[in-house]
Structures are given as C-alpha cells and as structure tokens.
mmCIF file of C-alpha atoms in Angstrom:
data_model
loop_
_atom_site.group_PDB
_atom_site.id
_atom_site.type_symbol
_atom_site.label_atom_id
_atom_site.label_comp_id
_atom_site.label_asym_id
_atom_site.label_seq_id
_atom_site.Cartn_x
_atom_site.Cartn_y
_atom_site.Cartn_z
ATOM 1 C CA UNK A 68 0.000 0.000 0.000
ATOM 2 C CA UNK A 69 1.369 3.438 -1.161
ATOM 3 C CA UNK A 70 1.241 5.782 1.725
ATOM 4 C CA UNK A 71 -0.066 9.719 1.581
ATOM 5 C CA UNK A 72 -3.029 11.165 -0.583
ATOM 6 C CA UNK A 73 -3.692 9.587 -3.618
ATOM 7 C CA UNK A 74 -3.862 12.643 -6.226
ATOM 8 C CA UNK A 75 -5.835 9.958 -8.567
ATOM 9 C CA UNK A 76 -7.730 8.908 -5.737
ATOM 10 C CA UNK A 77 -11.084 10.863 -7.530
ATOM 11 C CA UNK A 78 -11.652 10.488 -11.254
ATOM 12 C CA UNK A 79 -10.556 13.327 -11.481
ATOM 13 C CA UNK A 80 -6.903 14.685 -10.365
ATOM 14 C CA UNK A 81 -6.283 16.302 -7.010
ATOM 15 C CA UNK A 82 -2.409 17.510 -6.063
ATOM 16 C CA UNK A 83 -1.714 18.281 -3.005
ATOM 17 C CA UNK A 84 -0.917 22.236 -2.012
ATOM 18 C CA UNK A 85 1.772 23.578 -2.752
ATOM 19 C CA UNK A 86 3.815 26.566 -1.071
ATOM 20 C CA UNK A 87 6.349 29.497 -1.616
ATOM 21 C CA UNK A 88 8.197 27.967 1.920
ATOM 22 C CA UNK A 89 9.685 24.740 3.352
ATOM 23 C CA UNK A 90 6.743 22.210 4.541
ATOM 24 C CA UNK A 91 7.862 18.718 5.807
ATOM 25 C CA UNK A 92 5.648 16.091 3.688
ATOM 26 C CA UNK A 93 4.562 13.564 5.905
ATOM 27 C CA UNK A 94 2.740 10.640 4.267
ATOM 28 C CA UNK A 95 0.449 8.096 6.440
ATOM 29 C CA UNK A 96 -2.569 5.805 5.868
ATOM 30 C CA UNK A 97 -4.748 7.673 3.349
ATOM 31 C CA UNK A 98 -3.882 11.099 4.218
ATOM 32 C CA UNK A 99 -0.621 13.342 4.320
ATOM 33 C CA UNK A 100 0.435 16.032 6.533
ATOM 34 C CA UNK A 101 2.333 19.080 5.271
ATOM 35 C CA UNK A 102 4.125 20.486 8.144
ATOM 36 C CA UNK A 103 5.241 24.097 8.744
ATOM 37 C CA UNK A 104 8.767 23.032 11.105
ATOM 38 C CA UNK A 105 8.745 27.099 11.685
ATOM 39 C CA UNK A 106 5.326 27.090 13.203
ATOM 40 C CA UNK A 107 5.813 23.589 14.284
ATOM 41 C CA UNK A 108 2.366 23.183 12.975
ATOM 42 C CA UNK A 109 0.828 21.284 9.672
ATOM 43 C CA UNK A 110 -0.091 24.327 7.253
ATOM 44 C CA UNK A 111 -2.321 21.453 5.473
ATOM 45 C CA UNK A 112 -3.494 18.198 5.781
ATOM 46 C CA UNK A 113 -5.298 16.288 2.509
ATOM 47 C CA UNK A 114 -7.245 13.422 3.391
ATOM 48 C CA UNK A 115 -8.546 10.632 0.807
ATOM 49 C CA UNK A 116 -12.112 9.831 2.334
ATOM 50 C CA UNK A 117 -14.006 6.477 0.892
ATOM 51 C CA UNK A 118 -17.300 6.637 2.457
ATOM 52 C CA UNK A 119 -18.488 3.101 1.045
ATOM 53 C CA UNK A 120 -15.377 1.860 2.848
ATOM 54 C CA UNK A 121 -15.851 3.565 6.315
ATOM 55 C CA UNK A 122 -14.726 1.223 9.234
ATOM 56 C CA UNK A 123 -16.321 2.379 12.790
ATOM 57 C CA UNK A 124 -13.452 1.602 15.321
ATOM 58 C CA UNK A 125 -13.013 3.061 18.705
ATOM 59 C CA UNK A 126 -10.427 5.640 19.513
ATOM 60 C CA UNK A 127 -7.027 5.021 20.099
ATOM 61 C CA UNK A 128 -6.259 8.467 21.704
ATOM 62 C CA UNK A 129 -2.372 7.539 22.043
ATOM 63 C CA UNK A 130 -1.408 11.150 21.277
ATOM 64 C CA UNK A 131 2.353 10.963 20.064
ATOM 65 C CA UNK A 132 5.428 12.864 18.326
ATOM 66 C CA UNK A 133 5.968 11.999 14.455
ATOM 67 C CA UNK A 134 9.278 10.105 14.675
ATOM 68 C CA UNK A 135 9.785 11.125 11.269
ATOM 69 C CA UNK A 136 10.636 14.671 12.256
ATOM 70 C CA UNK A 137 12.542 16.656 15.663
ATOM 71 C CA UNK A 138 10.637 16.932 18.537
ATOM 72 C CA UNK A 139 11.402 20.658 17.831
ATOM 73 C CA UNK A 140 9.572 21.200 14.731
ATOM 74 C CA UNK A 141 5.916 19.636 16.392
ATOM 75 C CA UNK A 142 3.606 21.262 18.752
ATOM 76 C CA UNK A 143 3.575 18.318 21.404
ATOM 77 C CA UNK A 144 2.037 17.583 24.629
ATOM 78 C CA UNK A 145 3.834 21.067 26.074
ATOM 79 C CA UNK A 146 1.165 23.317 24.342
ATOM 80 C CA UNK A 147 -1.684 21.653 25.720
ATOM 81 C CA UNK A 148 -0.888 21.022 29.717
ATOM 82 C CA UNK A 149 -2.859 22.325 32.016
ATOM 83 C CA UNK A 150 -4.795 24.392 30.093
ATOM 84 C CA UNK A 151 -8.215 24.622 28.138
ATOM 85 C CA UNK A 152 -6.929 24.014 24.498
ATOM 86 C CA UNK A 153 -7.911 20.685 22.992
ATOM 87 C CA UNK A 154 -5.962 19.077 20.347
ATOM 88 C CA UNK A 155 -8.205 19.239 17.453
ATOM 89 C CA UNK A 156 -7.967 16.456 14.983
ATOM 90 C CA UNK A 157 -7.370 18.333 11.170
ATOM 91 C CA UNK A 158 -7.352 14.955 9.618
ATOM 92 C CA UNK A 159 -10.883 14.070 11.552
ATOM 93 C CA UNK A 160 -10.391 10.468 13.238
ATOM 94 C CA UNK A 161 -12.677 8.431 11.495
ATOM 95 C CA UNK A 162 -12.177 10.254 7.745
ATOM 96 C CA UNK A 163 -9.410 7.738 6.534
ATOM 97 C CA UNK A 164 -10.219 4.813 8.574
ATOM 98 C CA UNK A 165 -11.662 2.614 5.821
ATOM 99 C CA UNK A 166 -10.646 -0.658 4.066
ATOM 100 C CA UNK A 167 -9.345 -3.791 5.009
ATOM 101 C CA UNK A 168 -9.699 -3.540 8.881
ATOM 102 C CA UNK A 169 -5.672 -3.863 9.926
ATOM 103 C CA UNK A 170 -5.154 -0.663 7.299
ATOM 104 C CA UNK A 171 -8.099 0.960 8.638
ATOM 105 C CA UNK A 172 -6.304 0.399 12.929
ATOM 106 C CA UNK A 173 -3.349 1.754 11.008
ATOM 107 C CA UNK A 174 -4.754 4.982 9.586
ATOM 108 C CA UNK A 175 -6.763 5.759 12.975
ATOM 109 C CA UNK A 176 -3.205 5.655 14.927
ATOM 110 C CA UNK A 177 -1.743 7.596 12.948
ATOM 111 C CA UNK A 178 -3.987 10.437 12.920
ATOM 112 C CA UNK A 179 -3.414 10.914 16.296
ATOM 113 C CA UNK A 180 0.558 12.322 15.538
ATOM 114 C CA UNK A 181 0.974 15.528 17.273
ATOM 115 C CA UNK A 182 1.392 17.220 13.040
ATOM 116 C CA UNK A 183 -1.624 16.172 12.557
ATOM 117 C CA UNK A 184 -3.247 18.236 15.938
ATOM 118 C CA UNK A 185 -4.096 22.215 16.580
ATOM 119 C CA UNK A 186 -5.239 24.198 19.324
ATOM 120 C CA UNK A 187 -8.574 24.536 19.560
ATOM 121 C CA UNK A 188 -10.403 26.287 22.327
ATOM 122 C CA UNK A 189 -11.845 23.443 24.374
ATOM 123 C CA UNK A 190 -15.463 25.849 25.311
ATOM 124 C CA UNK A 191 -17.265 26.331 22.236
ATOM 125 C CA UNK A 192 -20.435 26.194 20.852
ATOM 126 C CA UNK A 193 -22.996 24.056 18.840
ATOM 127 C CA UNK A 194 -20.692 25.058 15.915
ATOM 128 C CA UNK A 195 -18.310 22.377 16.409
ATOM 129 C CA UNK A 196 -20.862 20.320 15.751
ATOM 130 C CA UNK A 197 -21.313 21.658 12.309
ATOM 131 C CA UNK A 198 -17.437 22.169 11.344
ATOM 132 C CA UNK A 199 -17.452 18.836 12.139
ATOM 133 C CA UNK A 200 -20.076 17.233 10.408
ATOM 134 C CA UNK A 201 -19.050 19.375 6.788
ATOM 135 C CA UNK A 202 -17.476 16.461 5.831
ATOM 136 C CA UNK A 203 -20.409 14.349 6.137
ATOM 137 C CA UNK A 204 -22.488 16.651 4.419
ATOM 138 C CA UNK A 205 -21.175 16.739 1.561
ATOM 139 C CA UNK A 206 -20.117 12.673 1.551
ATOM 140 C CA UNK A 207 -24.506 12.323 1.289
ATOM 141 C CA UNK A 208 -24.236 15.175 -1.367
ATOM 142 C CA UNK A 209 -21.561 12.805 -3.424
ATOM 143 C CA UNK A 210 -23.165 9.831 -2.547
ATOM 144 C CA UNK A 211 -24.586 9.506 -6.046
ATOM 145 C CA UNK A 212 -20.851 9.308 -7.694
ATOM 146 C CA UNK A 213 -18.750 6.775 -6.664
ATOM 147 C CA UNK A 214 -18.839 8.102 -2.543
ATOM 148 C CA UNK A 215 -15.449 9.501 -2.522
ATOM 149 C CA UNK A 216 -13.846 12.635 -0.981
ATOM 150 C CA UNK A 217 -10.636 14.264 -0.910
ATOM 151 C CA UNK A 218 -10.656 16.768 2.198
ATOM 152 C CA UNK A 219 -7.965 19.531 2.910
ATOM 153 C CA UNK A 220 -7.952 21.052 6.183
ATOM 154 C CA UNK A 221 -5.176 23.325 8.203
ATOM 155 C CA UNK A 222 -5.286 26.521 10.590
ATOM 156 C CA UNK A 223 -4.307 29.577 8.538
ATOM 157 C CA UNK A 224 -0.686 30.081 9.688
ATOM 158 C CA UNK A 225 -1.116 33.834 10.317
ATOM 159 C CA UNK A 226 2.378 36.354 11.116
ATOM 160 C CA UNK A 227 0.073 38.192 14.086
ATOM 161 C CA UNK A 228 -1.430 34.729 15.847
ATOM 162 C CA UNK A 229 -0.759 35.222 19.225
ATOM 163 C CA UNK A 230 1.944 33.256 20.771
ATOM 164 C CA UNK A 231 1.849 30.983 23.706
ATOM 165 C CA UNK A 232 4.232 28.342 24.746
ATOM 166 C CA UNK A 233 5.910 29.075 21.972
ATOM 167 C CA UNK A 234 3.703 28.420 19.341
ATOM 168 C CA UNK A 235 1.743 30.819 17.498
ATOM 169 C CA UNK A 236 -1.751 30.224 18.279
ATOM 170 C CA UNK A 237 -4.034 30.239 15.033
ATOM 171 C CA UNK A 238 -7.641 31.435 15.278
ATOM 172 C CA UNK A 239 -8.992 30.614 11.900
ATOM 173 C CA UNK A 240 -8.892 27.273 10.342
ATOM 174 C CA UNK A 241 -9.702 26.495 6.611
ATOM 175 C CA UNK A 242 -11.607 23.524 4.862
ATOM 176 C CA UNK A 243 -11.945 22.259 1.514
ATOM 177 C CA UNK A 244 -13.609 19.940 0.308
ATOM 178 C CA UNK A 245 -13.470 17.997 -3.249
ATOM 179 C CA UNK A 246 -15.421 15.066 -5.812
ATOM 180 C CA UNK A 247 -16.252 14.052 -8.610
ATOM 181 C CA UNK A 248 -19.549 15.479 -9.555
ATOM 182 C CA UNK A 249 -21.651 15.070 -13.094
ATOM 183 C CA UNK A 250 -22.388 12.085 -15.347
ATOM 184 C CA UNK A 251 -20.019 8.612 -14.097
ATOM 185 C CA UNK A 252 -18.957 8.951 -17.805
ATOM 186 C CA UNK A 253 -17.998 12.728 -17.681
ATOM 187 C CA UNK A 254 -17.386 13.591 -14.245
ATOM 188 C CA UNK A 255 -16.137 17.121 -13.366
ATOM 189 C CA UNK A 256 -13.961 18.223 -10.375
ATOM 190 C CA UNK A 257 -16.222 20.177 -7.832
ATOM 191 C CA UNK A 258 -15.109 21.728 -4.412
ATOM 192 C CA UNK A 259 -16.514 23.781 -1.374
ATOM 193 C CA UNK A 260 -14.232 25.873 1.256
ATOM 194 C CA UNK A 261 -15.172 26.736 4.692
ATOM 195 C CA UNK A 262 -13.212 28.973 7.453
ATOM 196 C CA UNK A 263 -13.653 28.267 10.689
ATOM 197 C CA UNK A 264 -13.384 31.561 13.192
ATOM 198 C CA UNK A 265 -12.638 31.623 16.756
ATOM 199 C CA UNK A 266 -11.705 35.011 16.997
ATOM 200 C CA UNK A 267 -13.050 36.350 20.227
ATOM 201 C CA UNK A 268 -15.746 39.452 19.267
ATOM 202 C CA UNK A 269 -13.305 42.199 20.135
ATOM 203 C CA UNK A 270 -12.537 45.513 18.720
ATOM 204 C CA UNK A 271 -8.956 45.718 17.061
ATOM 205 C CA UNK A 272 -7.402 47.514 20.300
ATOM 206 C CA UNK A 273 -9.011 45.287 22.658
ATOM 207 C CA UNK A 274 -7.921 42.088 21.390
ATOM 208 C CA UNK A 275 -4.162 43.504 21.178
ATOM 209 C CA UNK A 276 -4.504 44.039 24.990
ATOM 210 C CA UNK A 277 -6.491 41.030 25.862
ATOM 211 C CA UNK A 278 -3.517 39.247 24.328
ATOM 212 C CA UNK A 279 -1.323 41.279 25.707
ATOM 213 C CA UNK A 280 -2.493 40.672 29.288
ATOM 214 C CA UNK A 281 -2.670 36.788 28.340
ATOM 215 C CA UNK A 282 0.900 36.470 27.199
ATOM 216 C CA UNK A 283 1.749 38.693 30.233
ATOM 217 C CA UNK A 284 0.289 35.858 32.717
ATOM 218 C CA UNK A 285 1.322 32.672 30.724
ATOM 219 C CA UNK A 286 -2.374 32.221 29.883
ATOM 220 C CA UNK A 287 -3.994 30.785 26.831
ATOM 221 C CA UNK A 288 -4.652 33.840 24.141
ATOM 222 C CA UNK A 289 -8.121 34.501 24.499
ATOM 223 C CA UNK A 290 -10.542 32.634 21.891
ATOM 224 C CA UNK A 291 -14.073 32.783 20.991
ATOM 225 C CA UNK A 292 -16.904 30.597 20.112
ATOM 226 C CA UNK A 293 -16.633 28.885 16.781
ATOM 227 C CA UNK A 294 -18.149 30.337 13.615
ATOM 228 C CA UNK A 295 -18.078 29.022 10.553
ATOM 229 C CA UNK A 296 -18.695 30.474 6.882
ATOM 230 C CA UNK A 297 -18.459 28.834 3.312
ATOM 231 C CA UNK A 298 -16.030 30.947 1.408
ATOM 232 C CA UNK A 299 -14.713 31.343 -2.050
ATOM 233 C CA UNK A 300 -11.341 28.813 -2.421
ATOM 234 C CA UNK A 301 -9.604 31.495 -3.799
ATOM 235 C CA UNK A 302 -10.132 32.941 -0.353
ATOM 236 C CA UNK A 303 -8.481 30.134 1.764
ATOM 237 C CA UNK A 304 -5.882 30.425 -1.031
ATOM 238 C CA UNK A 305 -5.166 34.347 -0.585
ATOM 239 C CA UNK A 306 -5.360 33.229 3.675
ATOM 240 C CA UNK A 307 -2.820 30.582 3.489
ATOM 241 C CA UNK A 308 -0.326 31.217 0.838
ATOM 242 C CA UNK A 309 -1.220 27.717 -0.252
ATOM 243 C CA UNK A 310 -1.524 26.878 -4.596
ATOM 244 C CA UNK A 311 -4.621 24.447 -4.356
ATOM 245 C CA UNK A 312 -3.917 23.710 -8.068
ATOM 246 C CA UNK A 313 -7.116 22.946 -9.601
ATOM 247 C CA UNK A 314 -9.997 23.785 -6.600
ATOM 248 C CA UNK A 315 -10.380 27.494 -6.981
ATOM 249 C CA UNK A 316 -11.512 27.033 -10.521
ATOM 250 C CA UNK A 317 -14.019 24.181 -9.292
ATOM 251 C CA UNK A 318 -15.454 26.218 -6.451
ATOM 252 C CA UNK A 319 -19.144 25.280 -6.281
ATOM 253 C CA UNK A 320 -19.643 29.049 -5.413
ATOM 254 C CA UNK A 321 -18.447 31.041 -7.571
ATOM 255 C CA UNK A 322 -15.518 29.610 -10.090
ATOM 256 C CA UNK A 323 -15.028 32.502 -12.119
ATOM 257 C CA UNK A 324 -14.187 35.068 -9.431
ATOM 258 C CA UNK A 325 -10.840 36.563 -8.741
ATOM 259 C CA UNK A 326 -8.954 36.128 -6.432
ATOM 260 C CA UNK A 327 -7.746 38.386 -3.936
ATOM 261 C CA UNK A 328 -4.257 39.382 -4.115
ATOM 262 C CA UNK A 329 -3.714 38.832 -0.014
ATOM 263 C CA UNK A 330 -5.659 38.582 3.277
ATOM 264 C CA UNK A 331 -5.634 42.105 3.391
ATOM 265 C CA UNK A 332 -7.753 42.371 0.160
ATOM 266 C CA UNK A 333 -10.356 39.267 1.555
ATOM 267 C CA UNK A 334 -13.991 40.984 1.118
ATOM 268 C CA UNK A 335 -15.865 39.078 3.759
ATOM 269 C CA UNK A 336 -19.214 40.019 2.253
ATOM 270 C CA UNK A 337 -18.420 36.962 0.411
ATOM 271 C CA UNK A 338 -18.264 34.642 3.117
ATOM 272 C CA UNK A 339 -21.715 33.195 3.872
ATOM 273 C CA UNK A 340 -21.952 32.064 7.600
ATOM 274 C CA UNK A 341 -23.460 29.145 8.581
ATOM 275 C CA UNK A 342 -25.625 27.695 10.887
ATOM 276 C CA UNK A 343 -26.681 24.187 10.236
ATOM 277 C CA UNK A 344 -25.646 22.085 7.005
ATOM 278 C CA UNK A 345 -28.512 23.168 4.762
ATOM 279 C CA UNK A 346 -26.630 26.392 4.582
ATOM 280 C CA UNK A 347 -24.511 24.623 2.751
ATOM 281 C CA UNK A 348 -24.611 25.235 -1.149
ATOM 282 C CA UNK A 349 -23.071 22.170 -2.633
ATOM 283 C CA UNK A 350 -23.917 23.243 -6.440
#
C-alpha cells in the first residue's frame, strides 16, 4: 500500500498544495500532513475519504510525536498542559479509517501524531458540531458518484497569531472539500471551502490588549466561540499562501471570481456564515 493522498484517488486529479516555503511532507494511511517546522504546525493536511469503505473503530487516543521529524519542529504535549486548548484532529479520526480492517487500525493511529493536531479552544459552541459534520455533508451530497472525498484542512498560519508556549496560536482554520460530480462517464472536479473563526468578538485595540495581558500571565490567548462560513477557495488560497492547483476554478460558489491578491484584500461580504448544514450550497 502506497502511503499519503492519492492525487488519482477521484476520477478526477487532485495535487496536493503547494507553497512558496519549506513544509515537511509527511505521508500516512490515506492522508498526508504538510508540516510548517517554523510554526511547528501542519499548514495542510489532505485526506482521501471512501465513504463506502468507512470502518467504525473506537479511539485510540495515544497522542504521540511523528518520529519522522525533531521533537522541535511539532507542537507536542507542552502546548496543551494544564490548560483549556484541545488538540483538534485536522485529519478528523474516522475520515481515513476505511478498508481492510488492519489498514483501517493503522490509519486511525496515525492520525493521532501531534502534526496532525491544533489548538482549539476546548469551550465552544454548537458550531463544532457543524465544522465537524461538513465532511459528512457533503459525503450524502456525493453519494450519487462513486462516494469519494478528498478533504484539505489546516489553521491559517497567520504572522500576528498570538503566541503561547511558543507556538503561534491560530484562530482561523480552513476547509476544503473535493469530488467528482456530473455524469459517471464525464465527471467534473467540484469543491466547497469553509473557514472556521474563533476570533473572540473584540474591537482591534481590545484584542491587542487582551492578548497582551494573556501572554503577560502565561495564559492561553483569548478565543471565541466557533463560527463558521463557506467561502470562495480562492479565499483560503489568498489566507494561506497555499496553490490548491485545480480547486479554486471548481469552487461550487463562484468559479469565475478573482482572487484576492492577499488577506488584506479578503472581502468578507463573500463569506456566507453558517448555521446548520442546509446552509450549505453544494452546487
């Protein structure tokens, strides 16, 4: 078995992200990590979900360190001691356990490698529920074609994320999500982003000081509850830094846009937020 995401794994081709600086590739069980070693975080993770394959195990929870890479370049059990972050899954648990049921025990271990974890504020509200479930709604959206998903996930790896134990803390996190959509015999390449926002509902100057007071007392930089919005992929591009290849142009939402030239040139009026998964347009 060939470890990592399969870019053939749809009928159609999916590379995985590519950026302007270093990332460590790390391949496991049907899904591979791209790790920042500067940020000691993964900048993306691209997951190869078969949903007429999906195994239902139980947790393993053995939270460990990637051998494959220093101690130094992951965000390990340090960050979240004693404290209210959780260590969010980006690769979700159950999204490559599928197969034959010894690769499916393999690909559950493995997503619980530290590169393949972010801080998360562990209060939040019913909003995890629906960041977490995306994936699921558009799996019953696919259903039709062949049941197959390729899902990319990562925290957008921002310069002024507050920082806290030594690792910048990020407060929004991107998703996209790809198939194969159309005709079996002429299927097209169609994808859906999402951001994830727990910035805390401050003003600009209040924020700087509530972080400032935070880092002051060795406390976790405040975070707020969890909102989520479905957003252009050219936006999660211009937020990242991150070439997703062929996704922007098969955004279900609005292929033909431009895209910004930077975060700084986002236009959030374009961001739709959501609040259950029929806000979800999936054509």
């Amino acid at each position: 078995m060939t470890l990592g995401h399969d870019p053939n794994f749809l009928v159609v081709p999916v590379p995985l992200p590519r950026a302007a600086r270093p990332l460590r590739e790390l391949p496991s069980t049907h899904f591979t990590v791209q790790l920042d070693p500067a940020r000691r975080l993964a900048a993306a993770t691209v997951v190869d979900v078969d949903g007429a394959r999906l195994l239902d195990l139980p947790r393993d929870d053995d939270w460990h360190l990637d051998p494959r890479v220093p101690a130094s370049e992951q965000a390990g059990p340090e960050l979240y001691a004693d404290n209210d972050l959780d260590r969010g899954h980006l690769v979700r648990r159950r999204d490559p356990v599928w197969g034959d049921e010894d690769v499916a025990r393999q690909a559950n271990a493995e997503t619980f490698a530290y590169p393949n974890a972010a801080p998360q504020a562990a209060q939040f509200n019913q909003s995890k529920e629906l960041w977490n479930g995306l994936e699921d709604h558009v799996l019953d959206h696919a259903e039709a074609l062949r049941q197959r998903l390729v899902v990319l996930t990562g925290p957008v790896l921002a310069p002024e994320d507050p920082v806290y134990r030594g690792v910048g803390i990020p407060r929004l996190f991107w998703k996209v999500a790809a198939w194969a959509d159309g005709p079996a015999d002429a299927p097209t390449l169609a994808a859906a982003a999402f951001v994830l926002d727990q910035t805390p509902q401050l003003g600009e100057i209040d924020l700087r000081a509530a972080d400032a007071r935070a880092r002051a007392a060795g406390d976790v930089p405040p975070l707020g509850p969890f909102r989520t919005f479905q957003v252009p992929v050219a936006d999660v591009e211009a937020l990242t830094g991150l070439d997703l290849g062929p996704l922007a142009a098969a955004d279900v939402l609005a292929p033909s846009a431009p895209a910004p030239t930077g975060p700084s040139a986002l236009d959030r009026e374009r961001w739709t937020e959501l609040h259950d998964p029929g806000d979800v347009v999936v054509r």
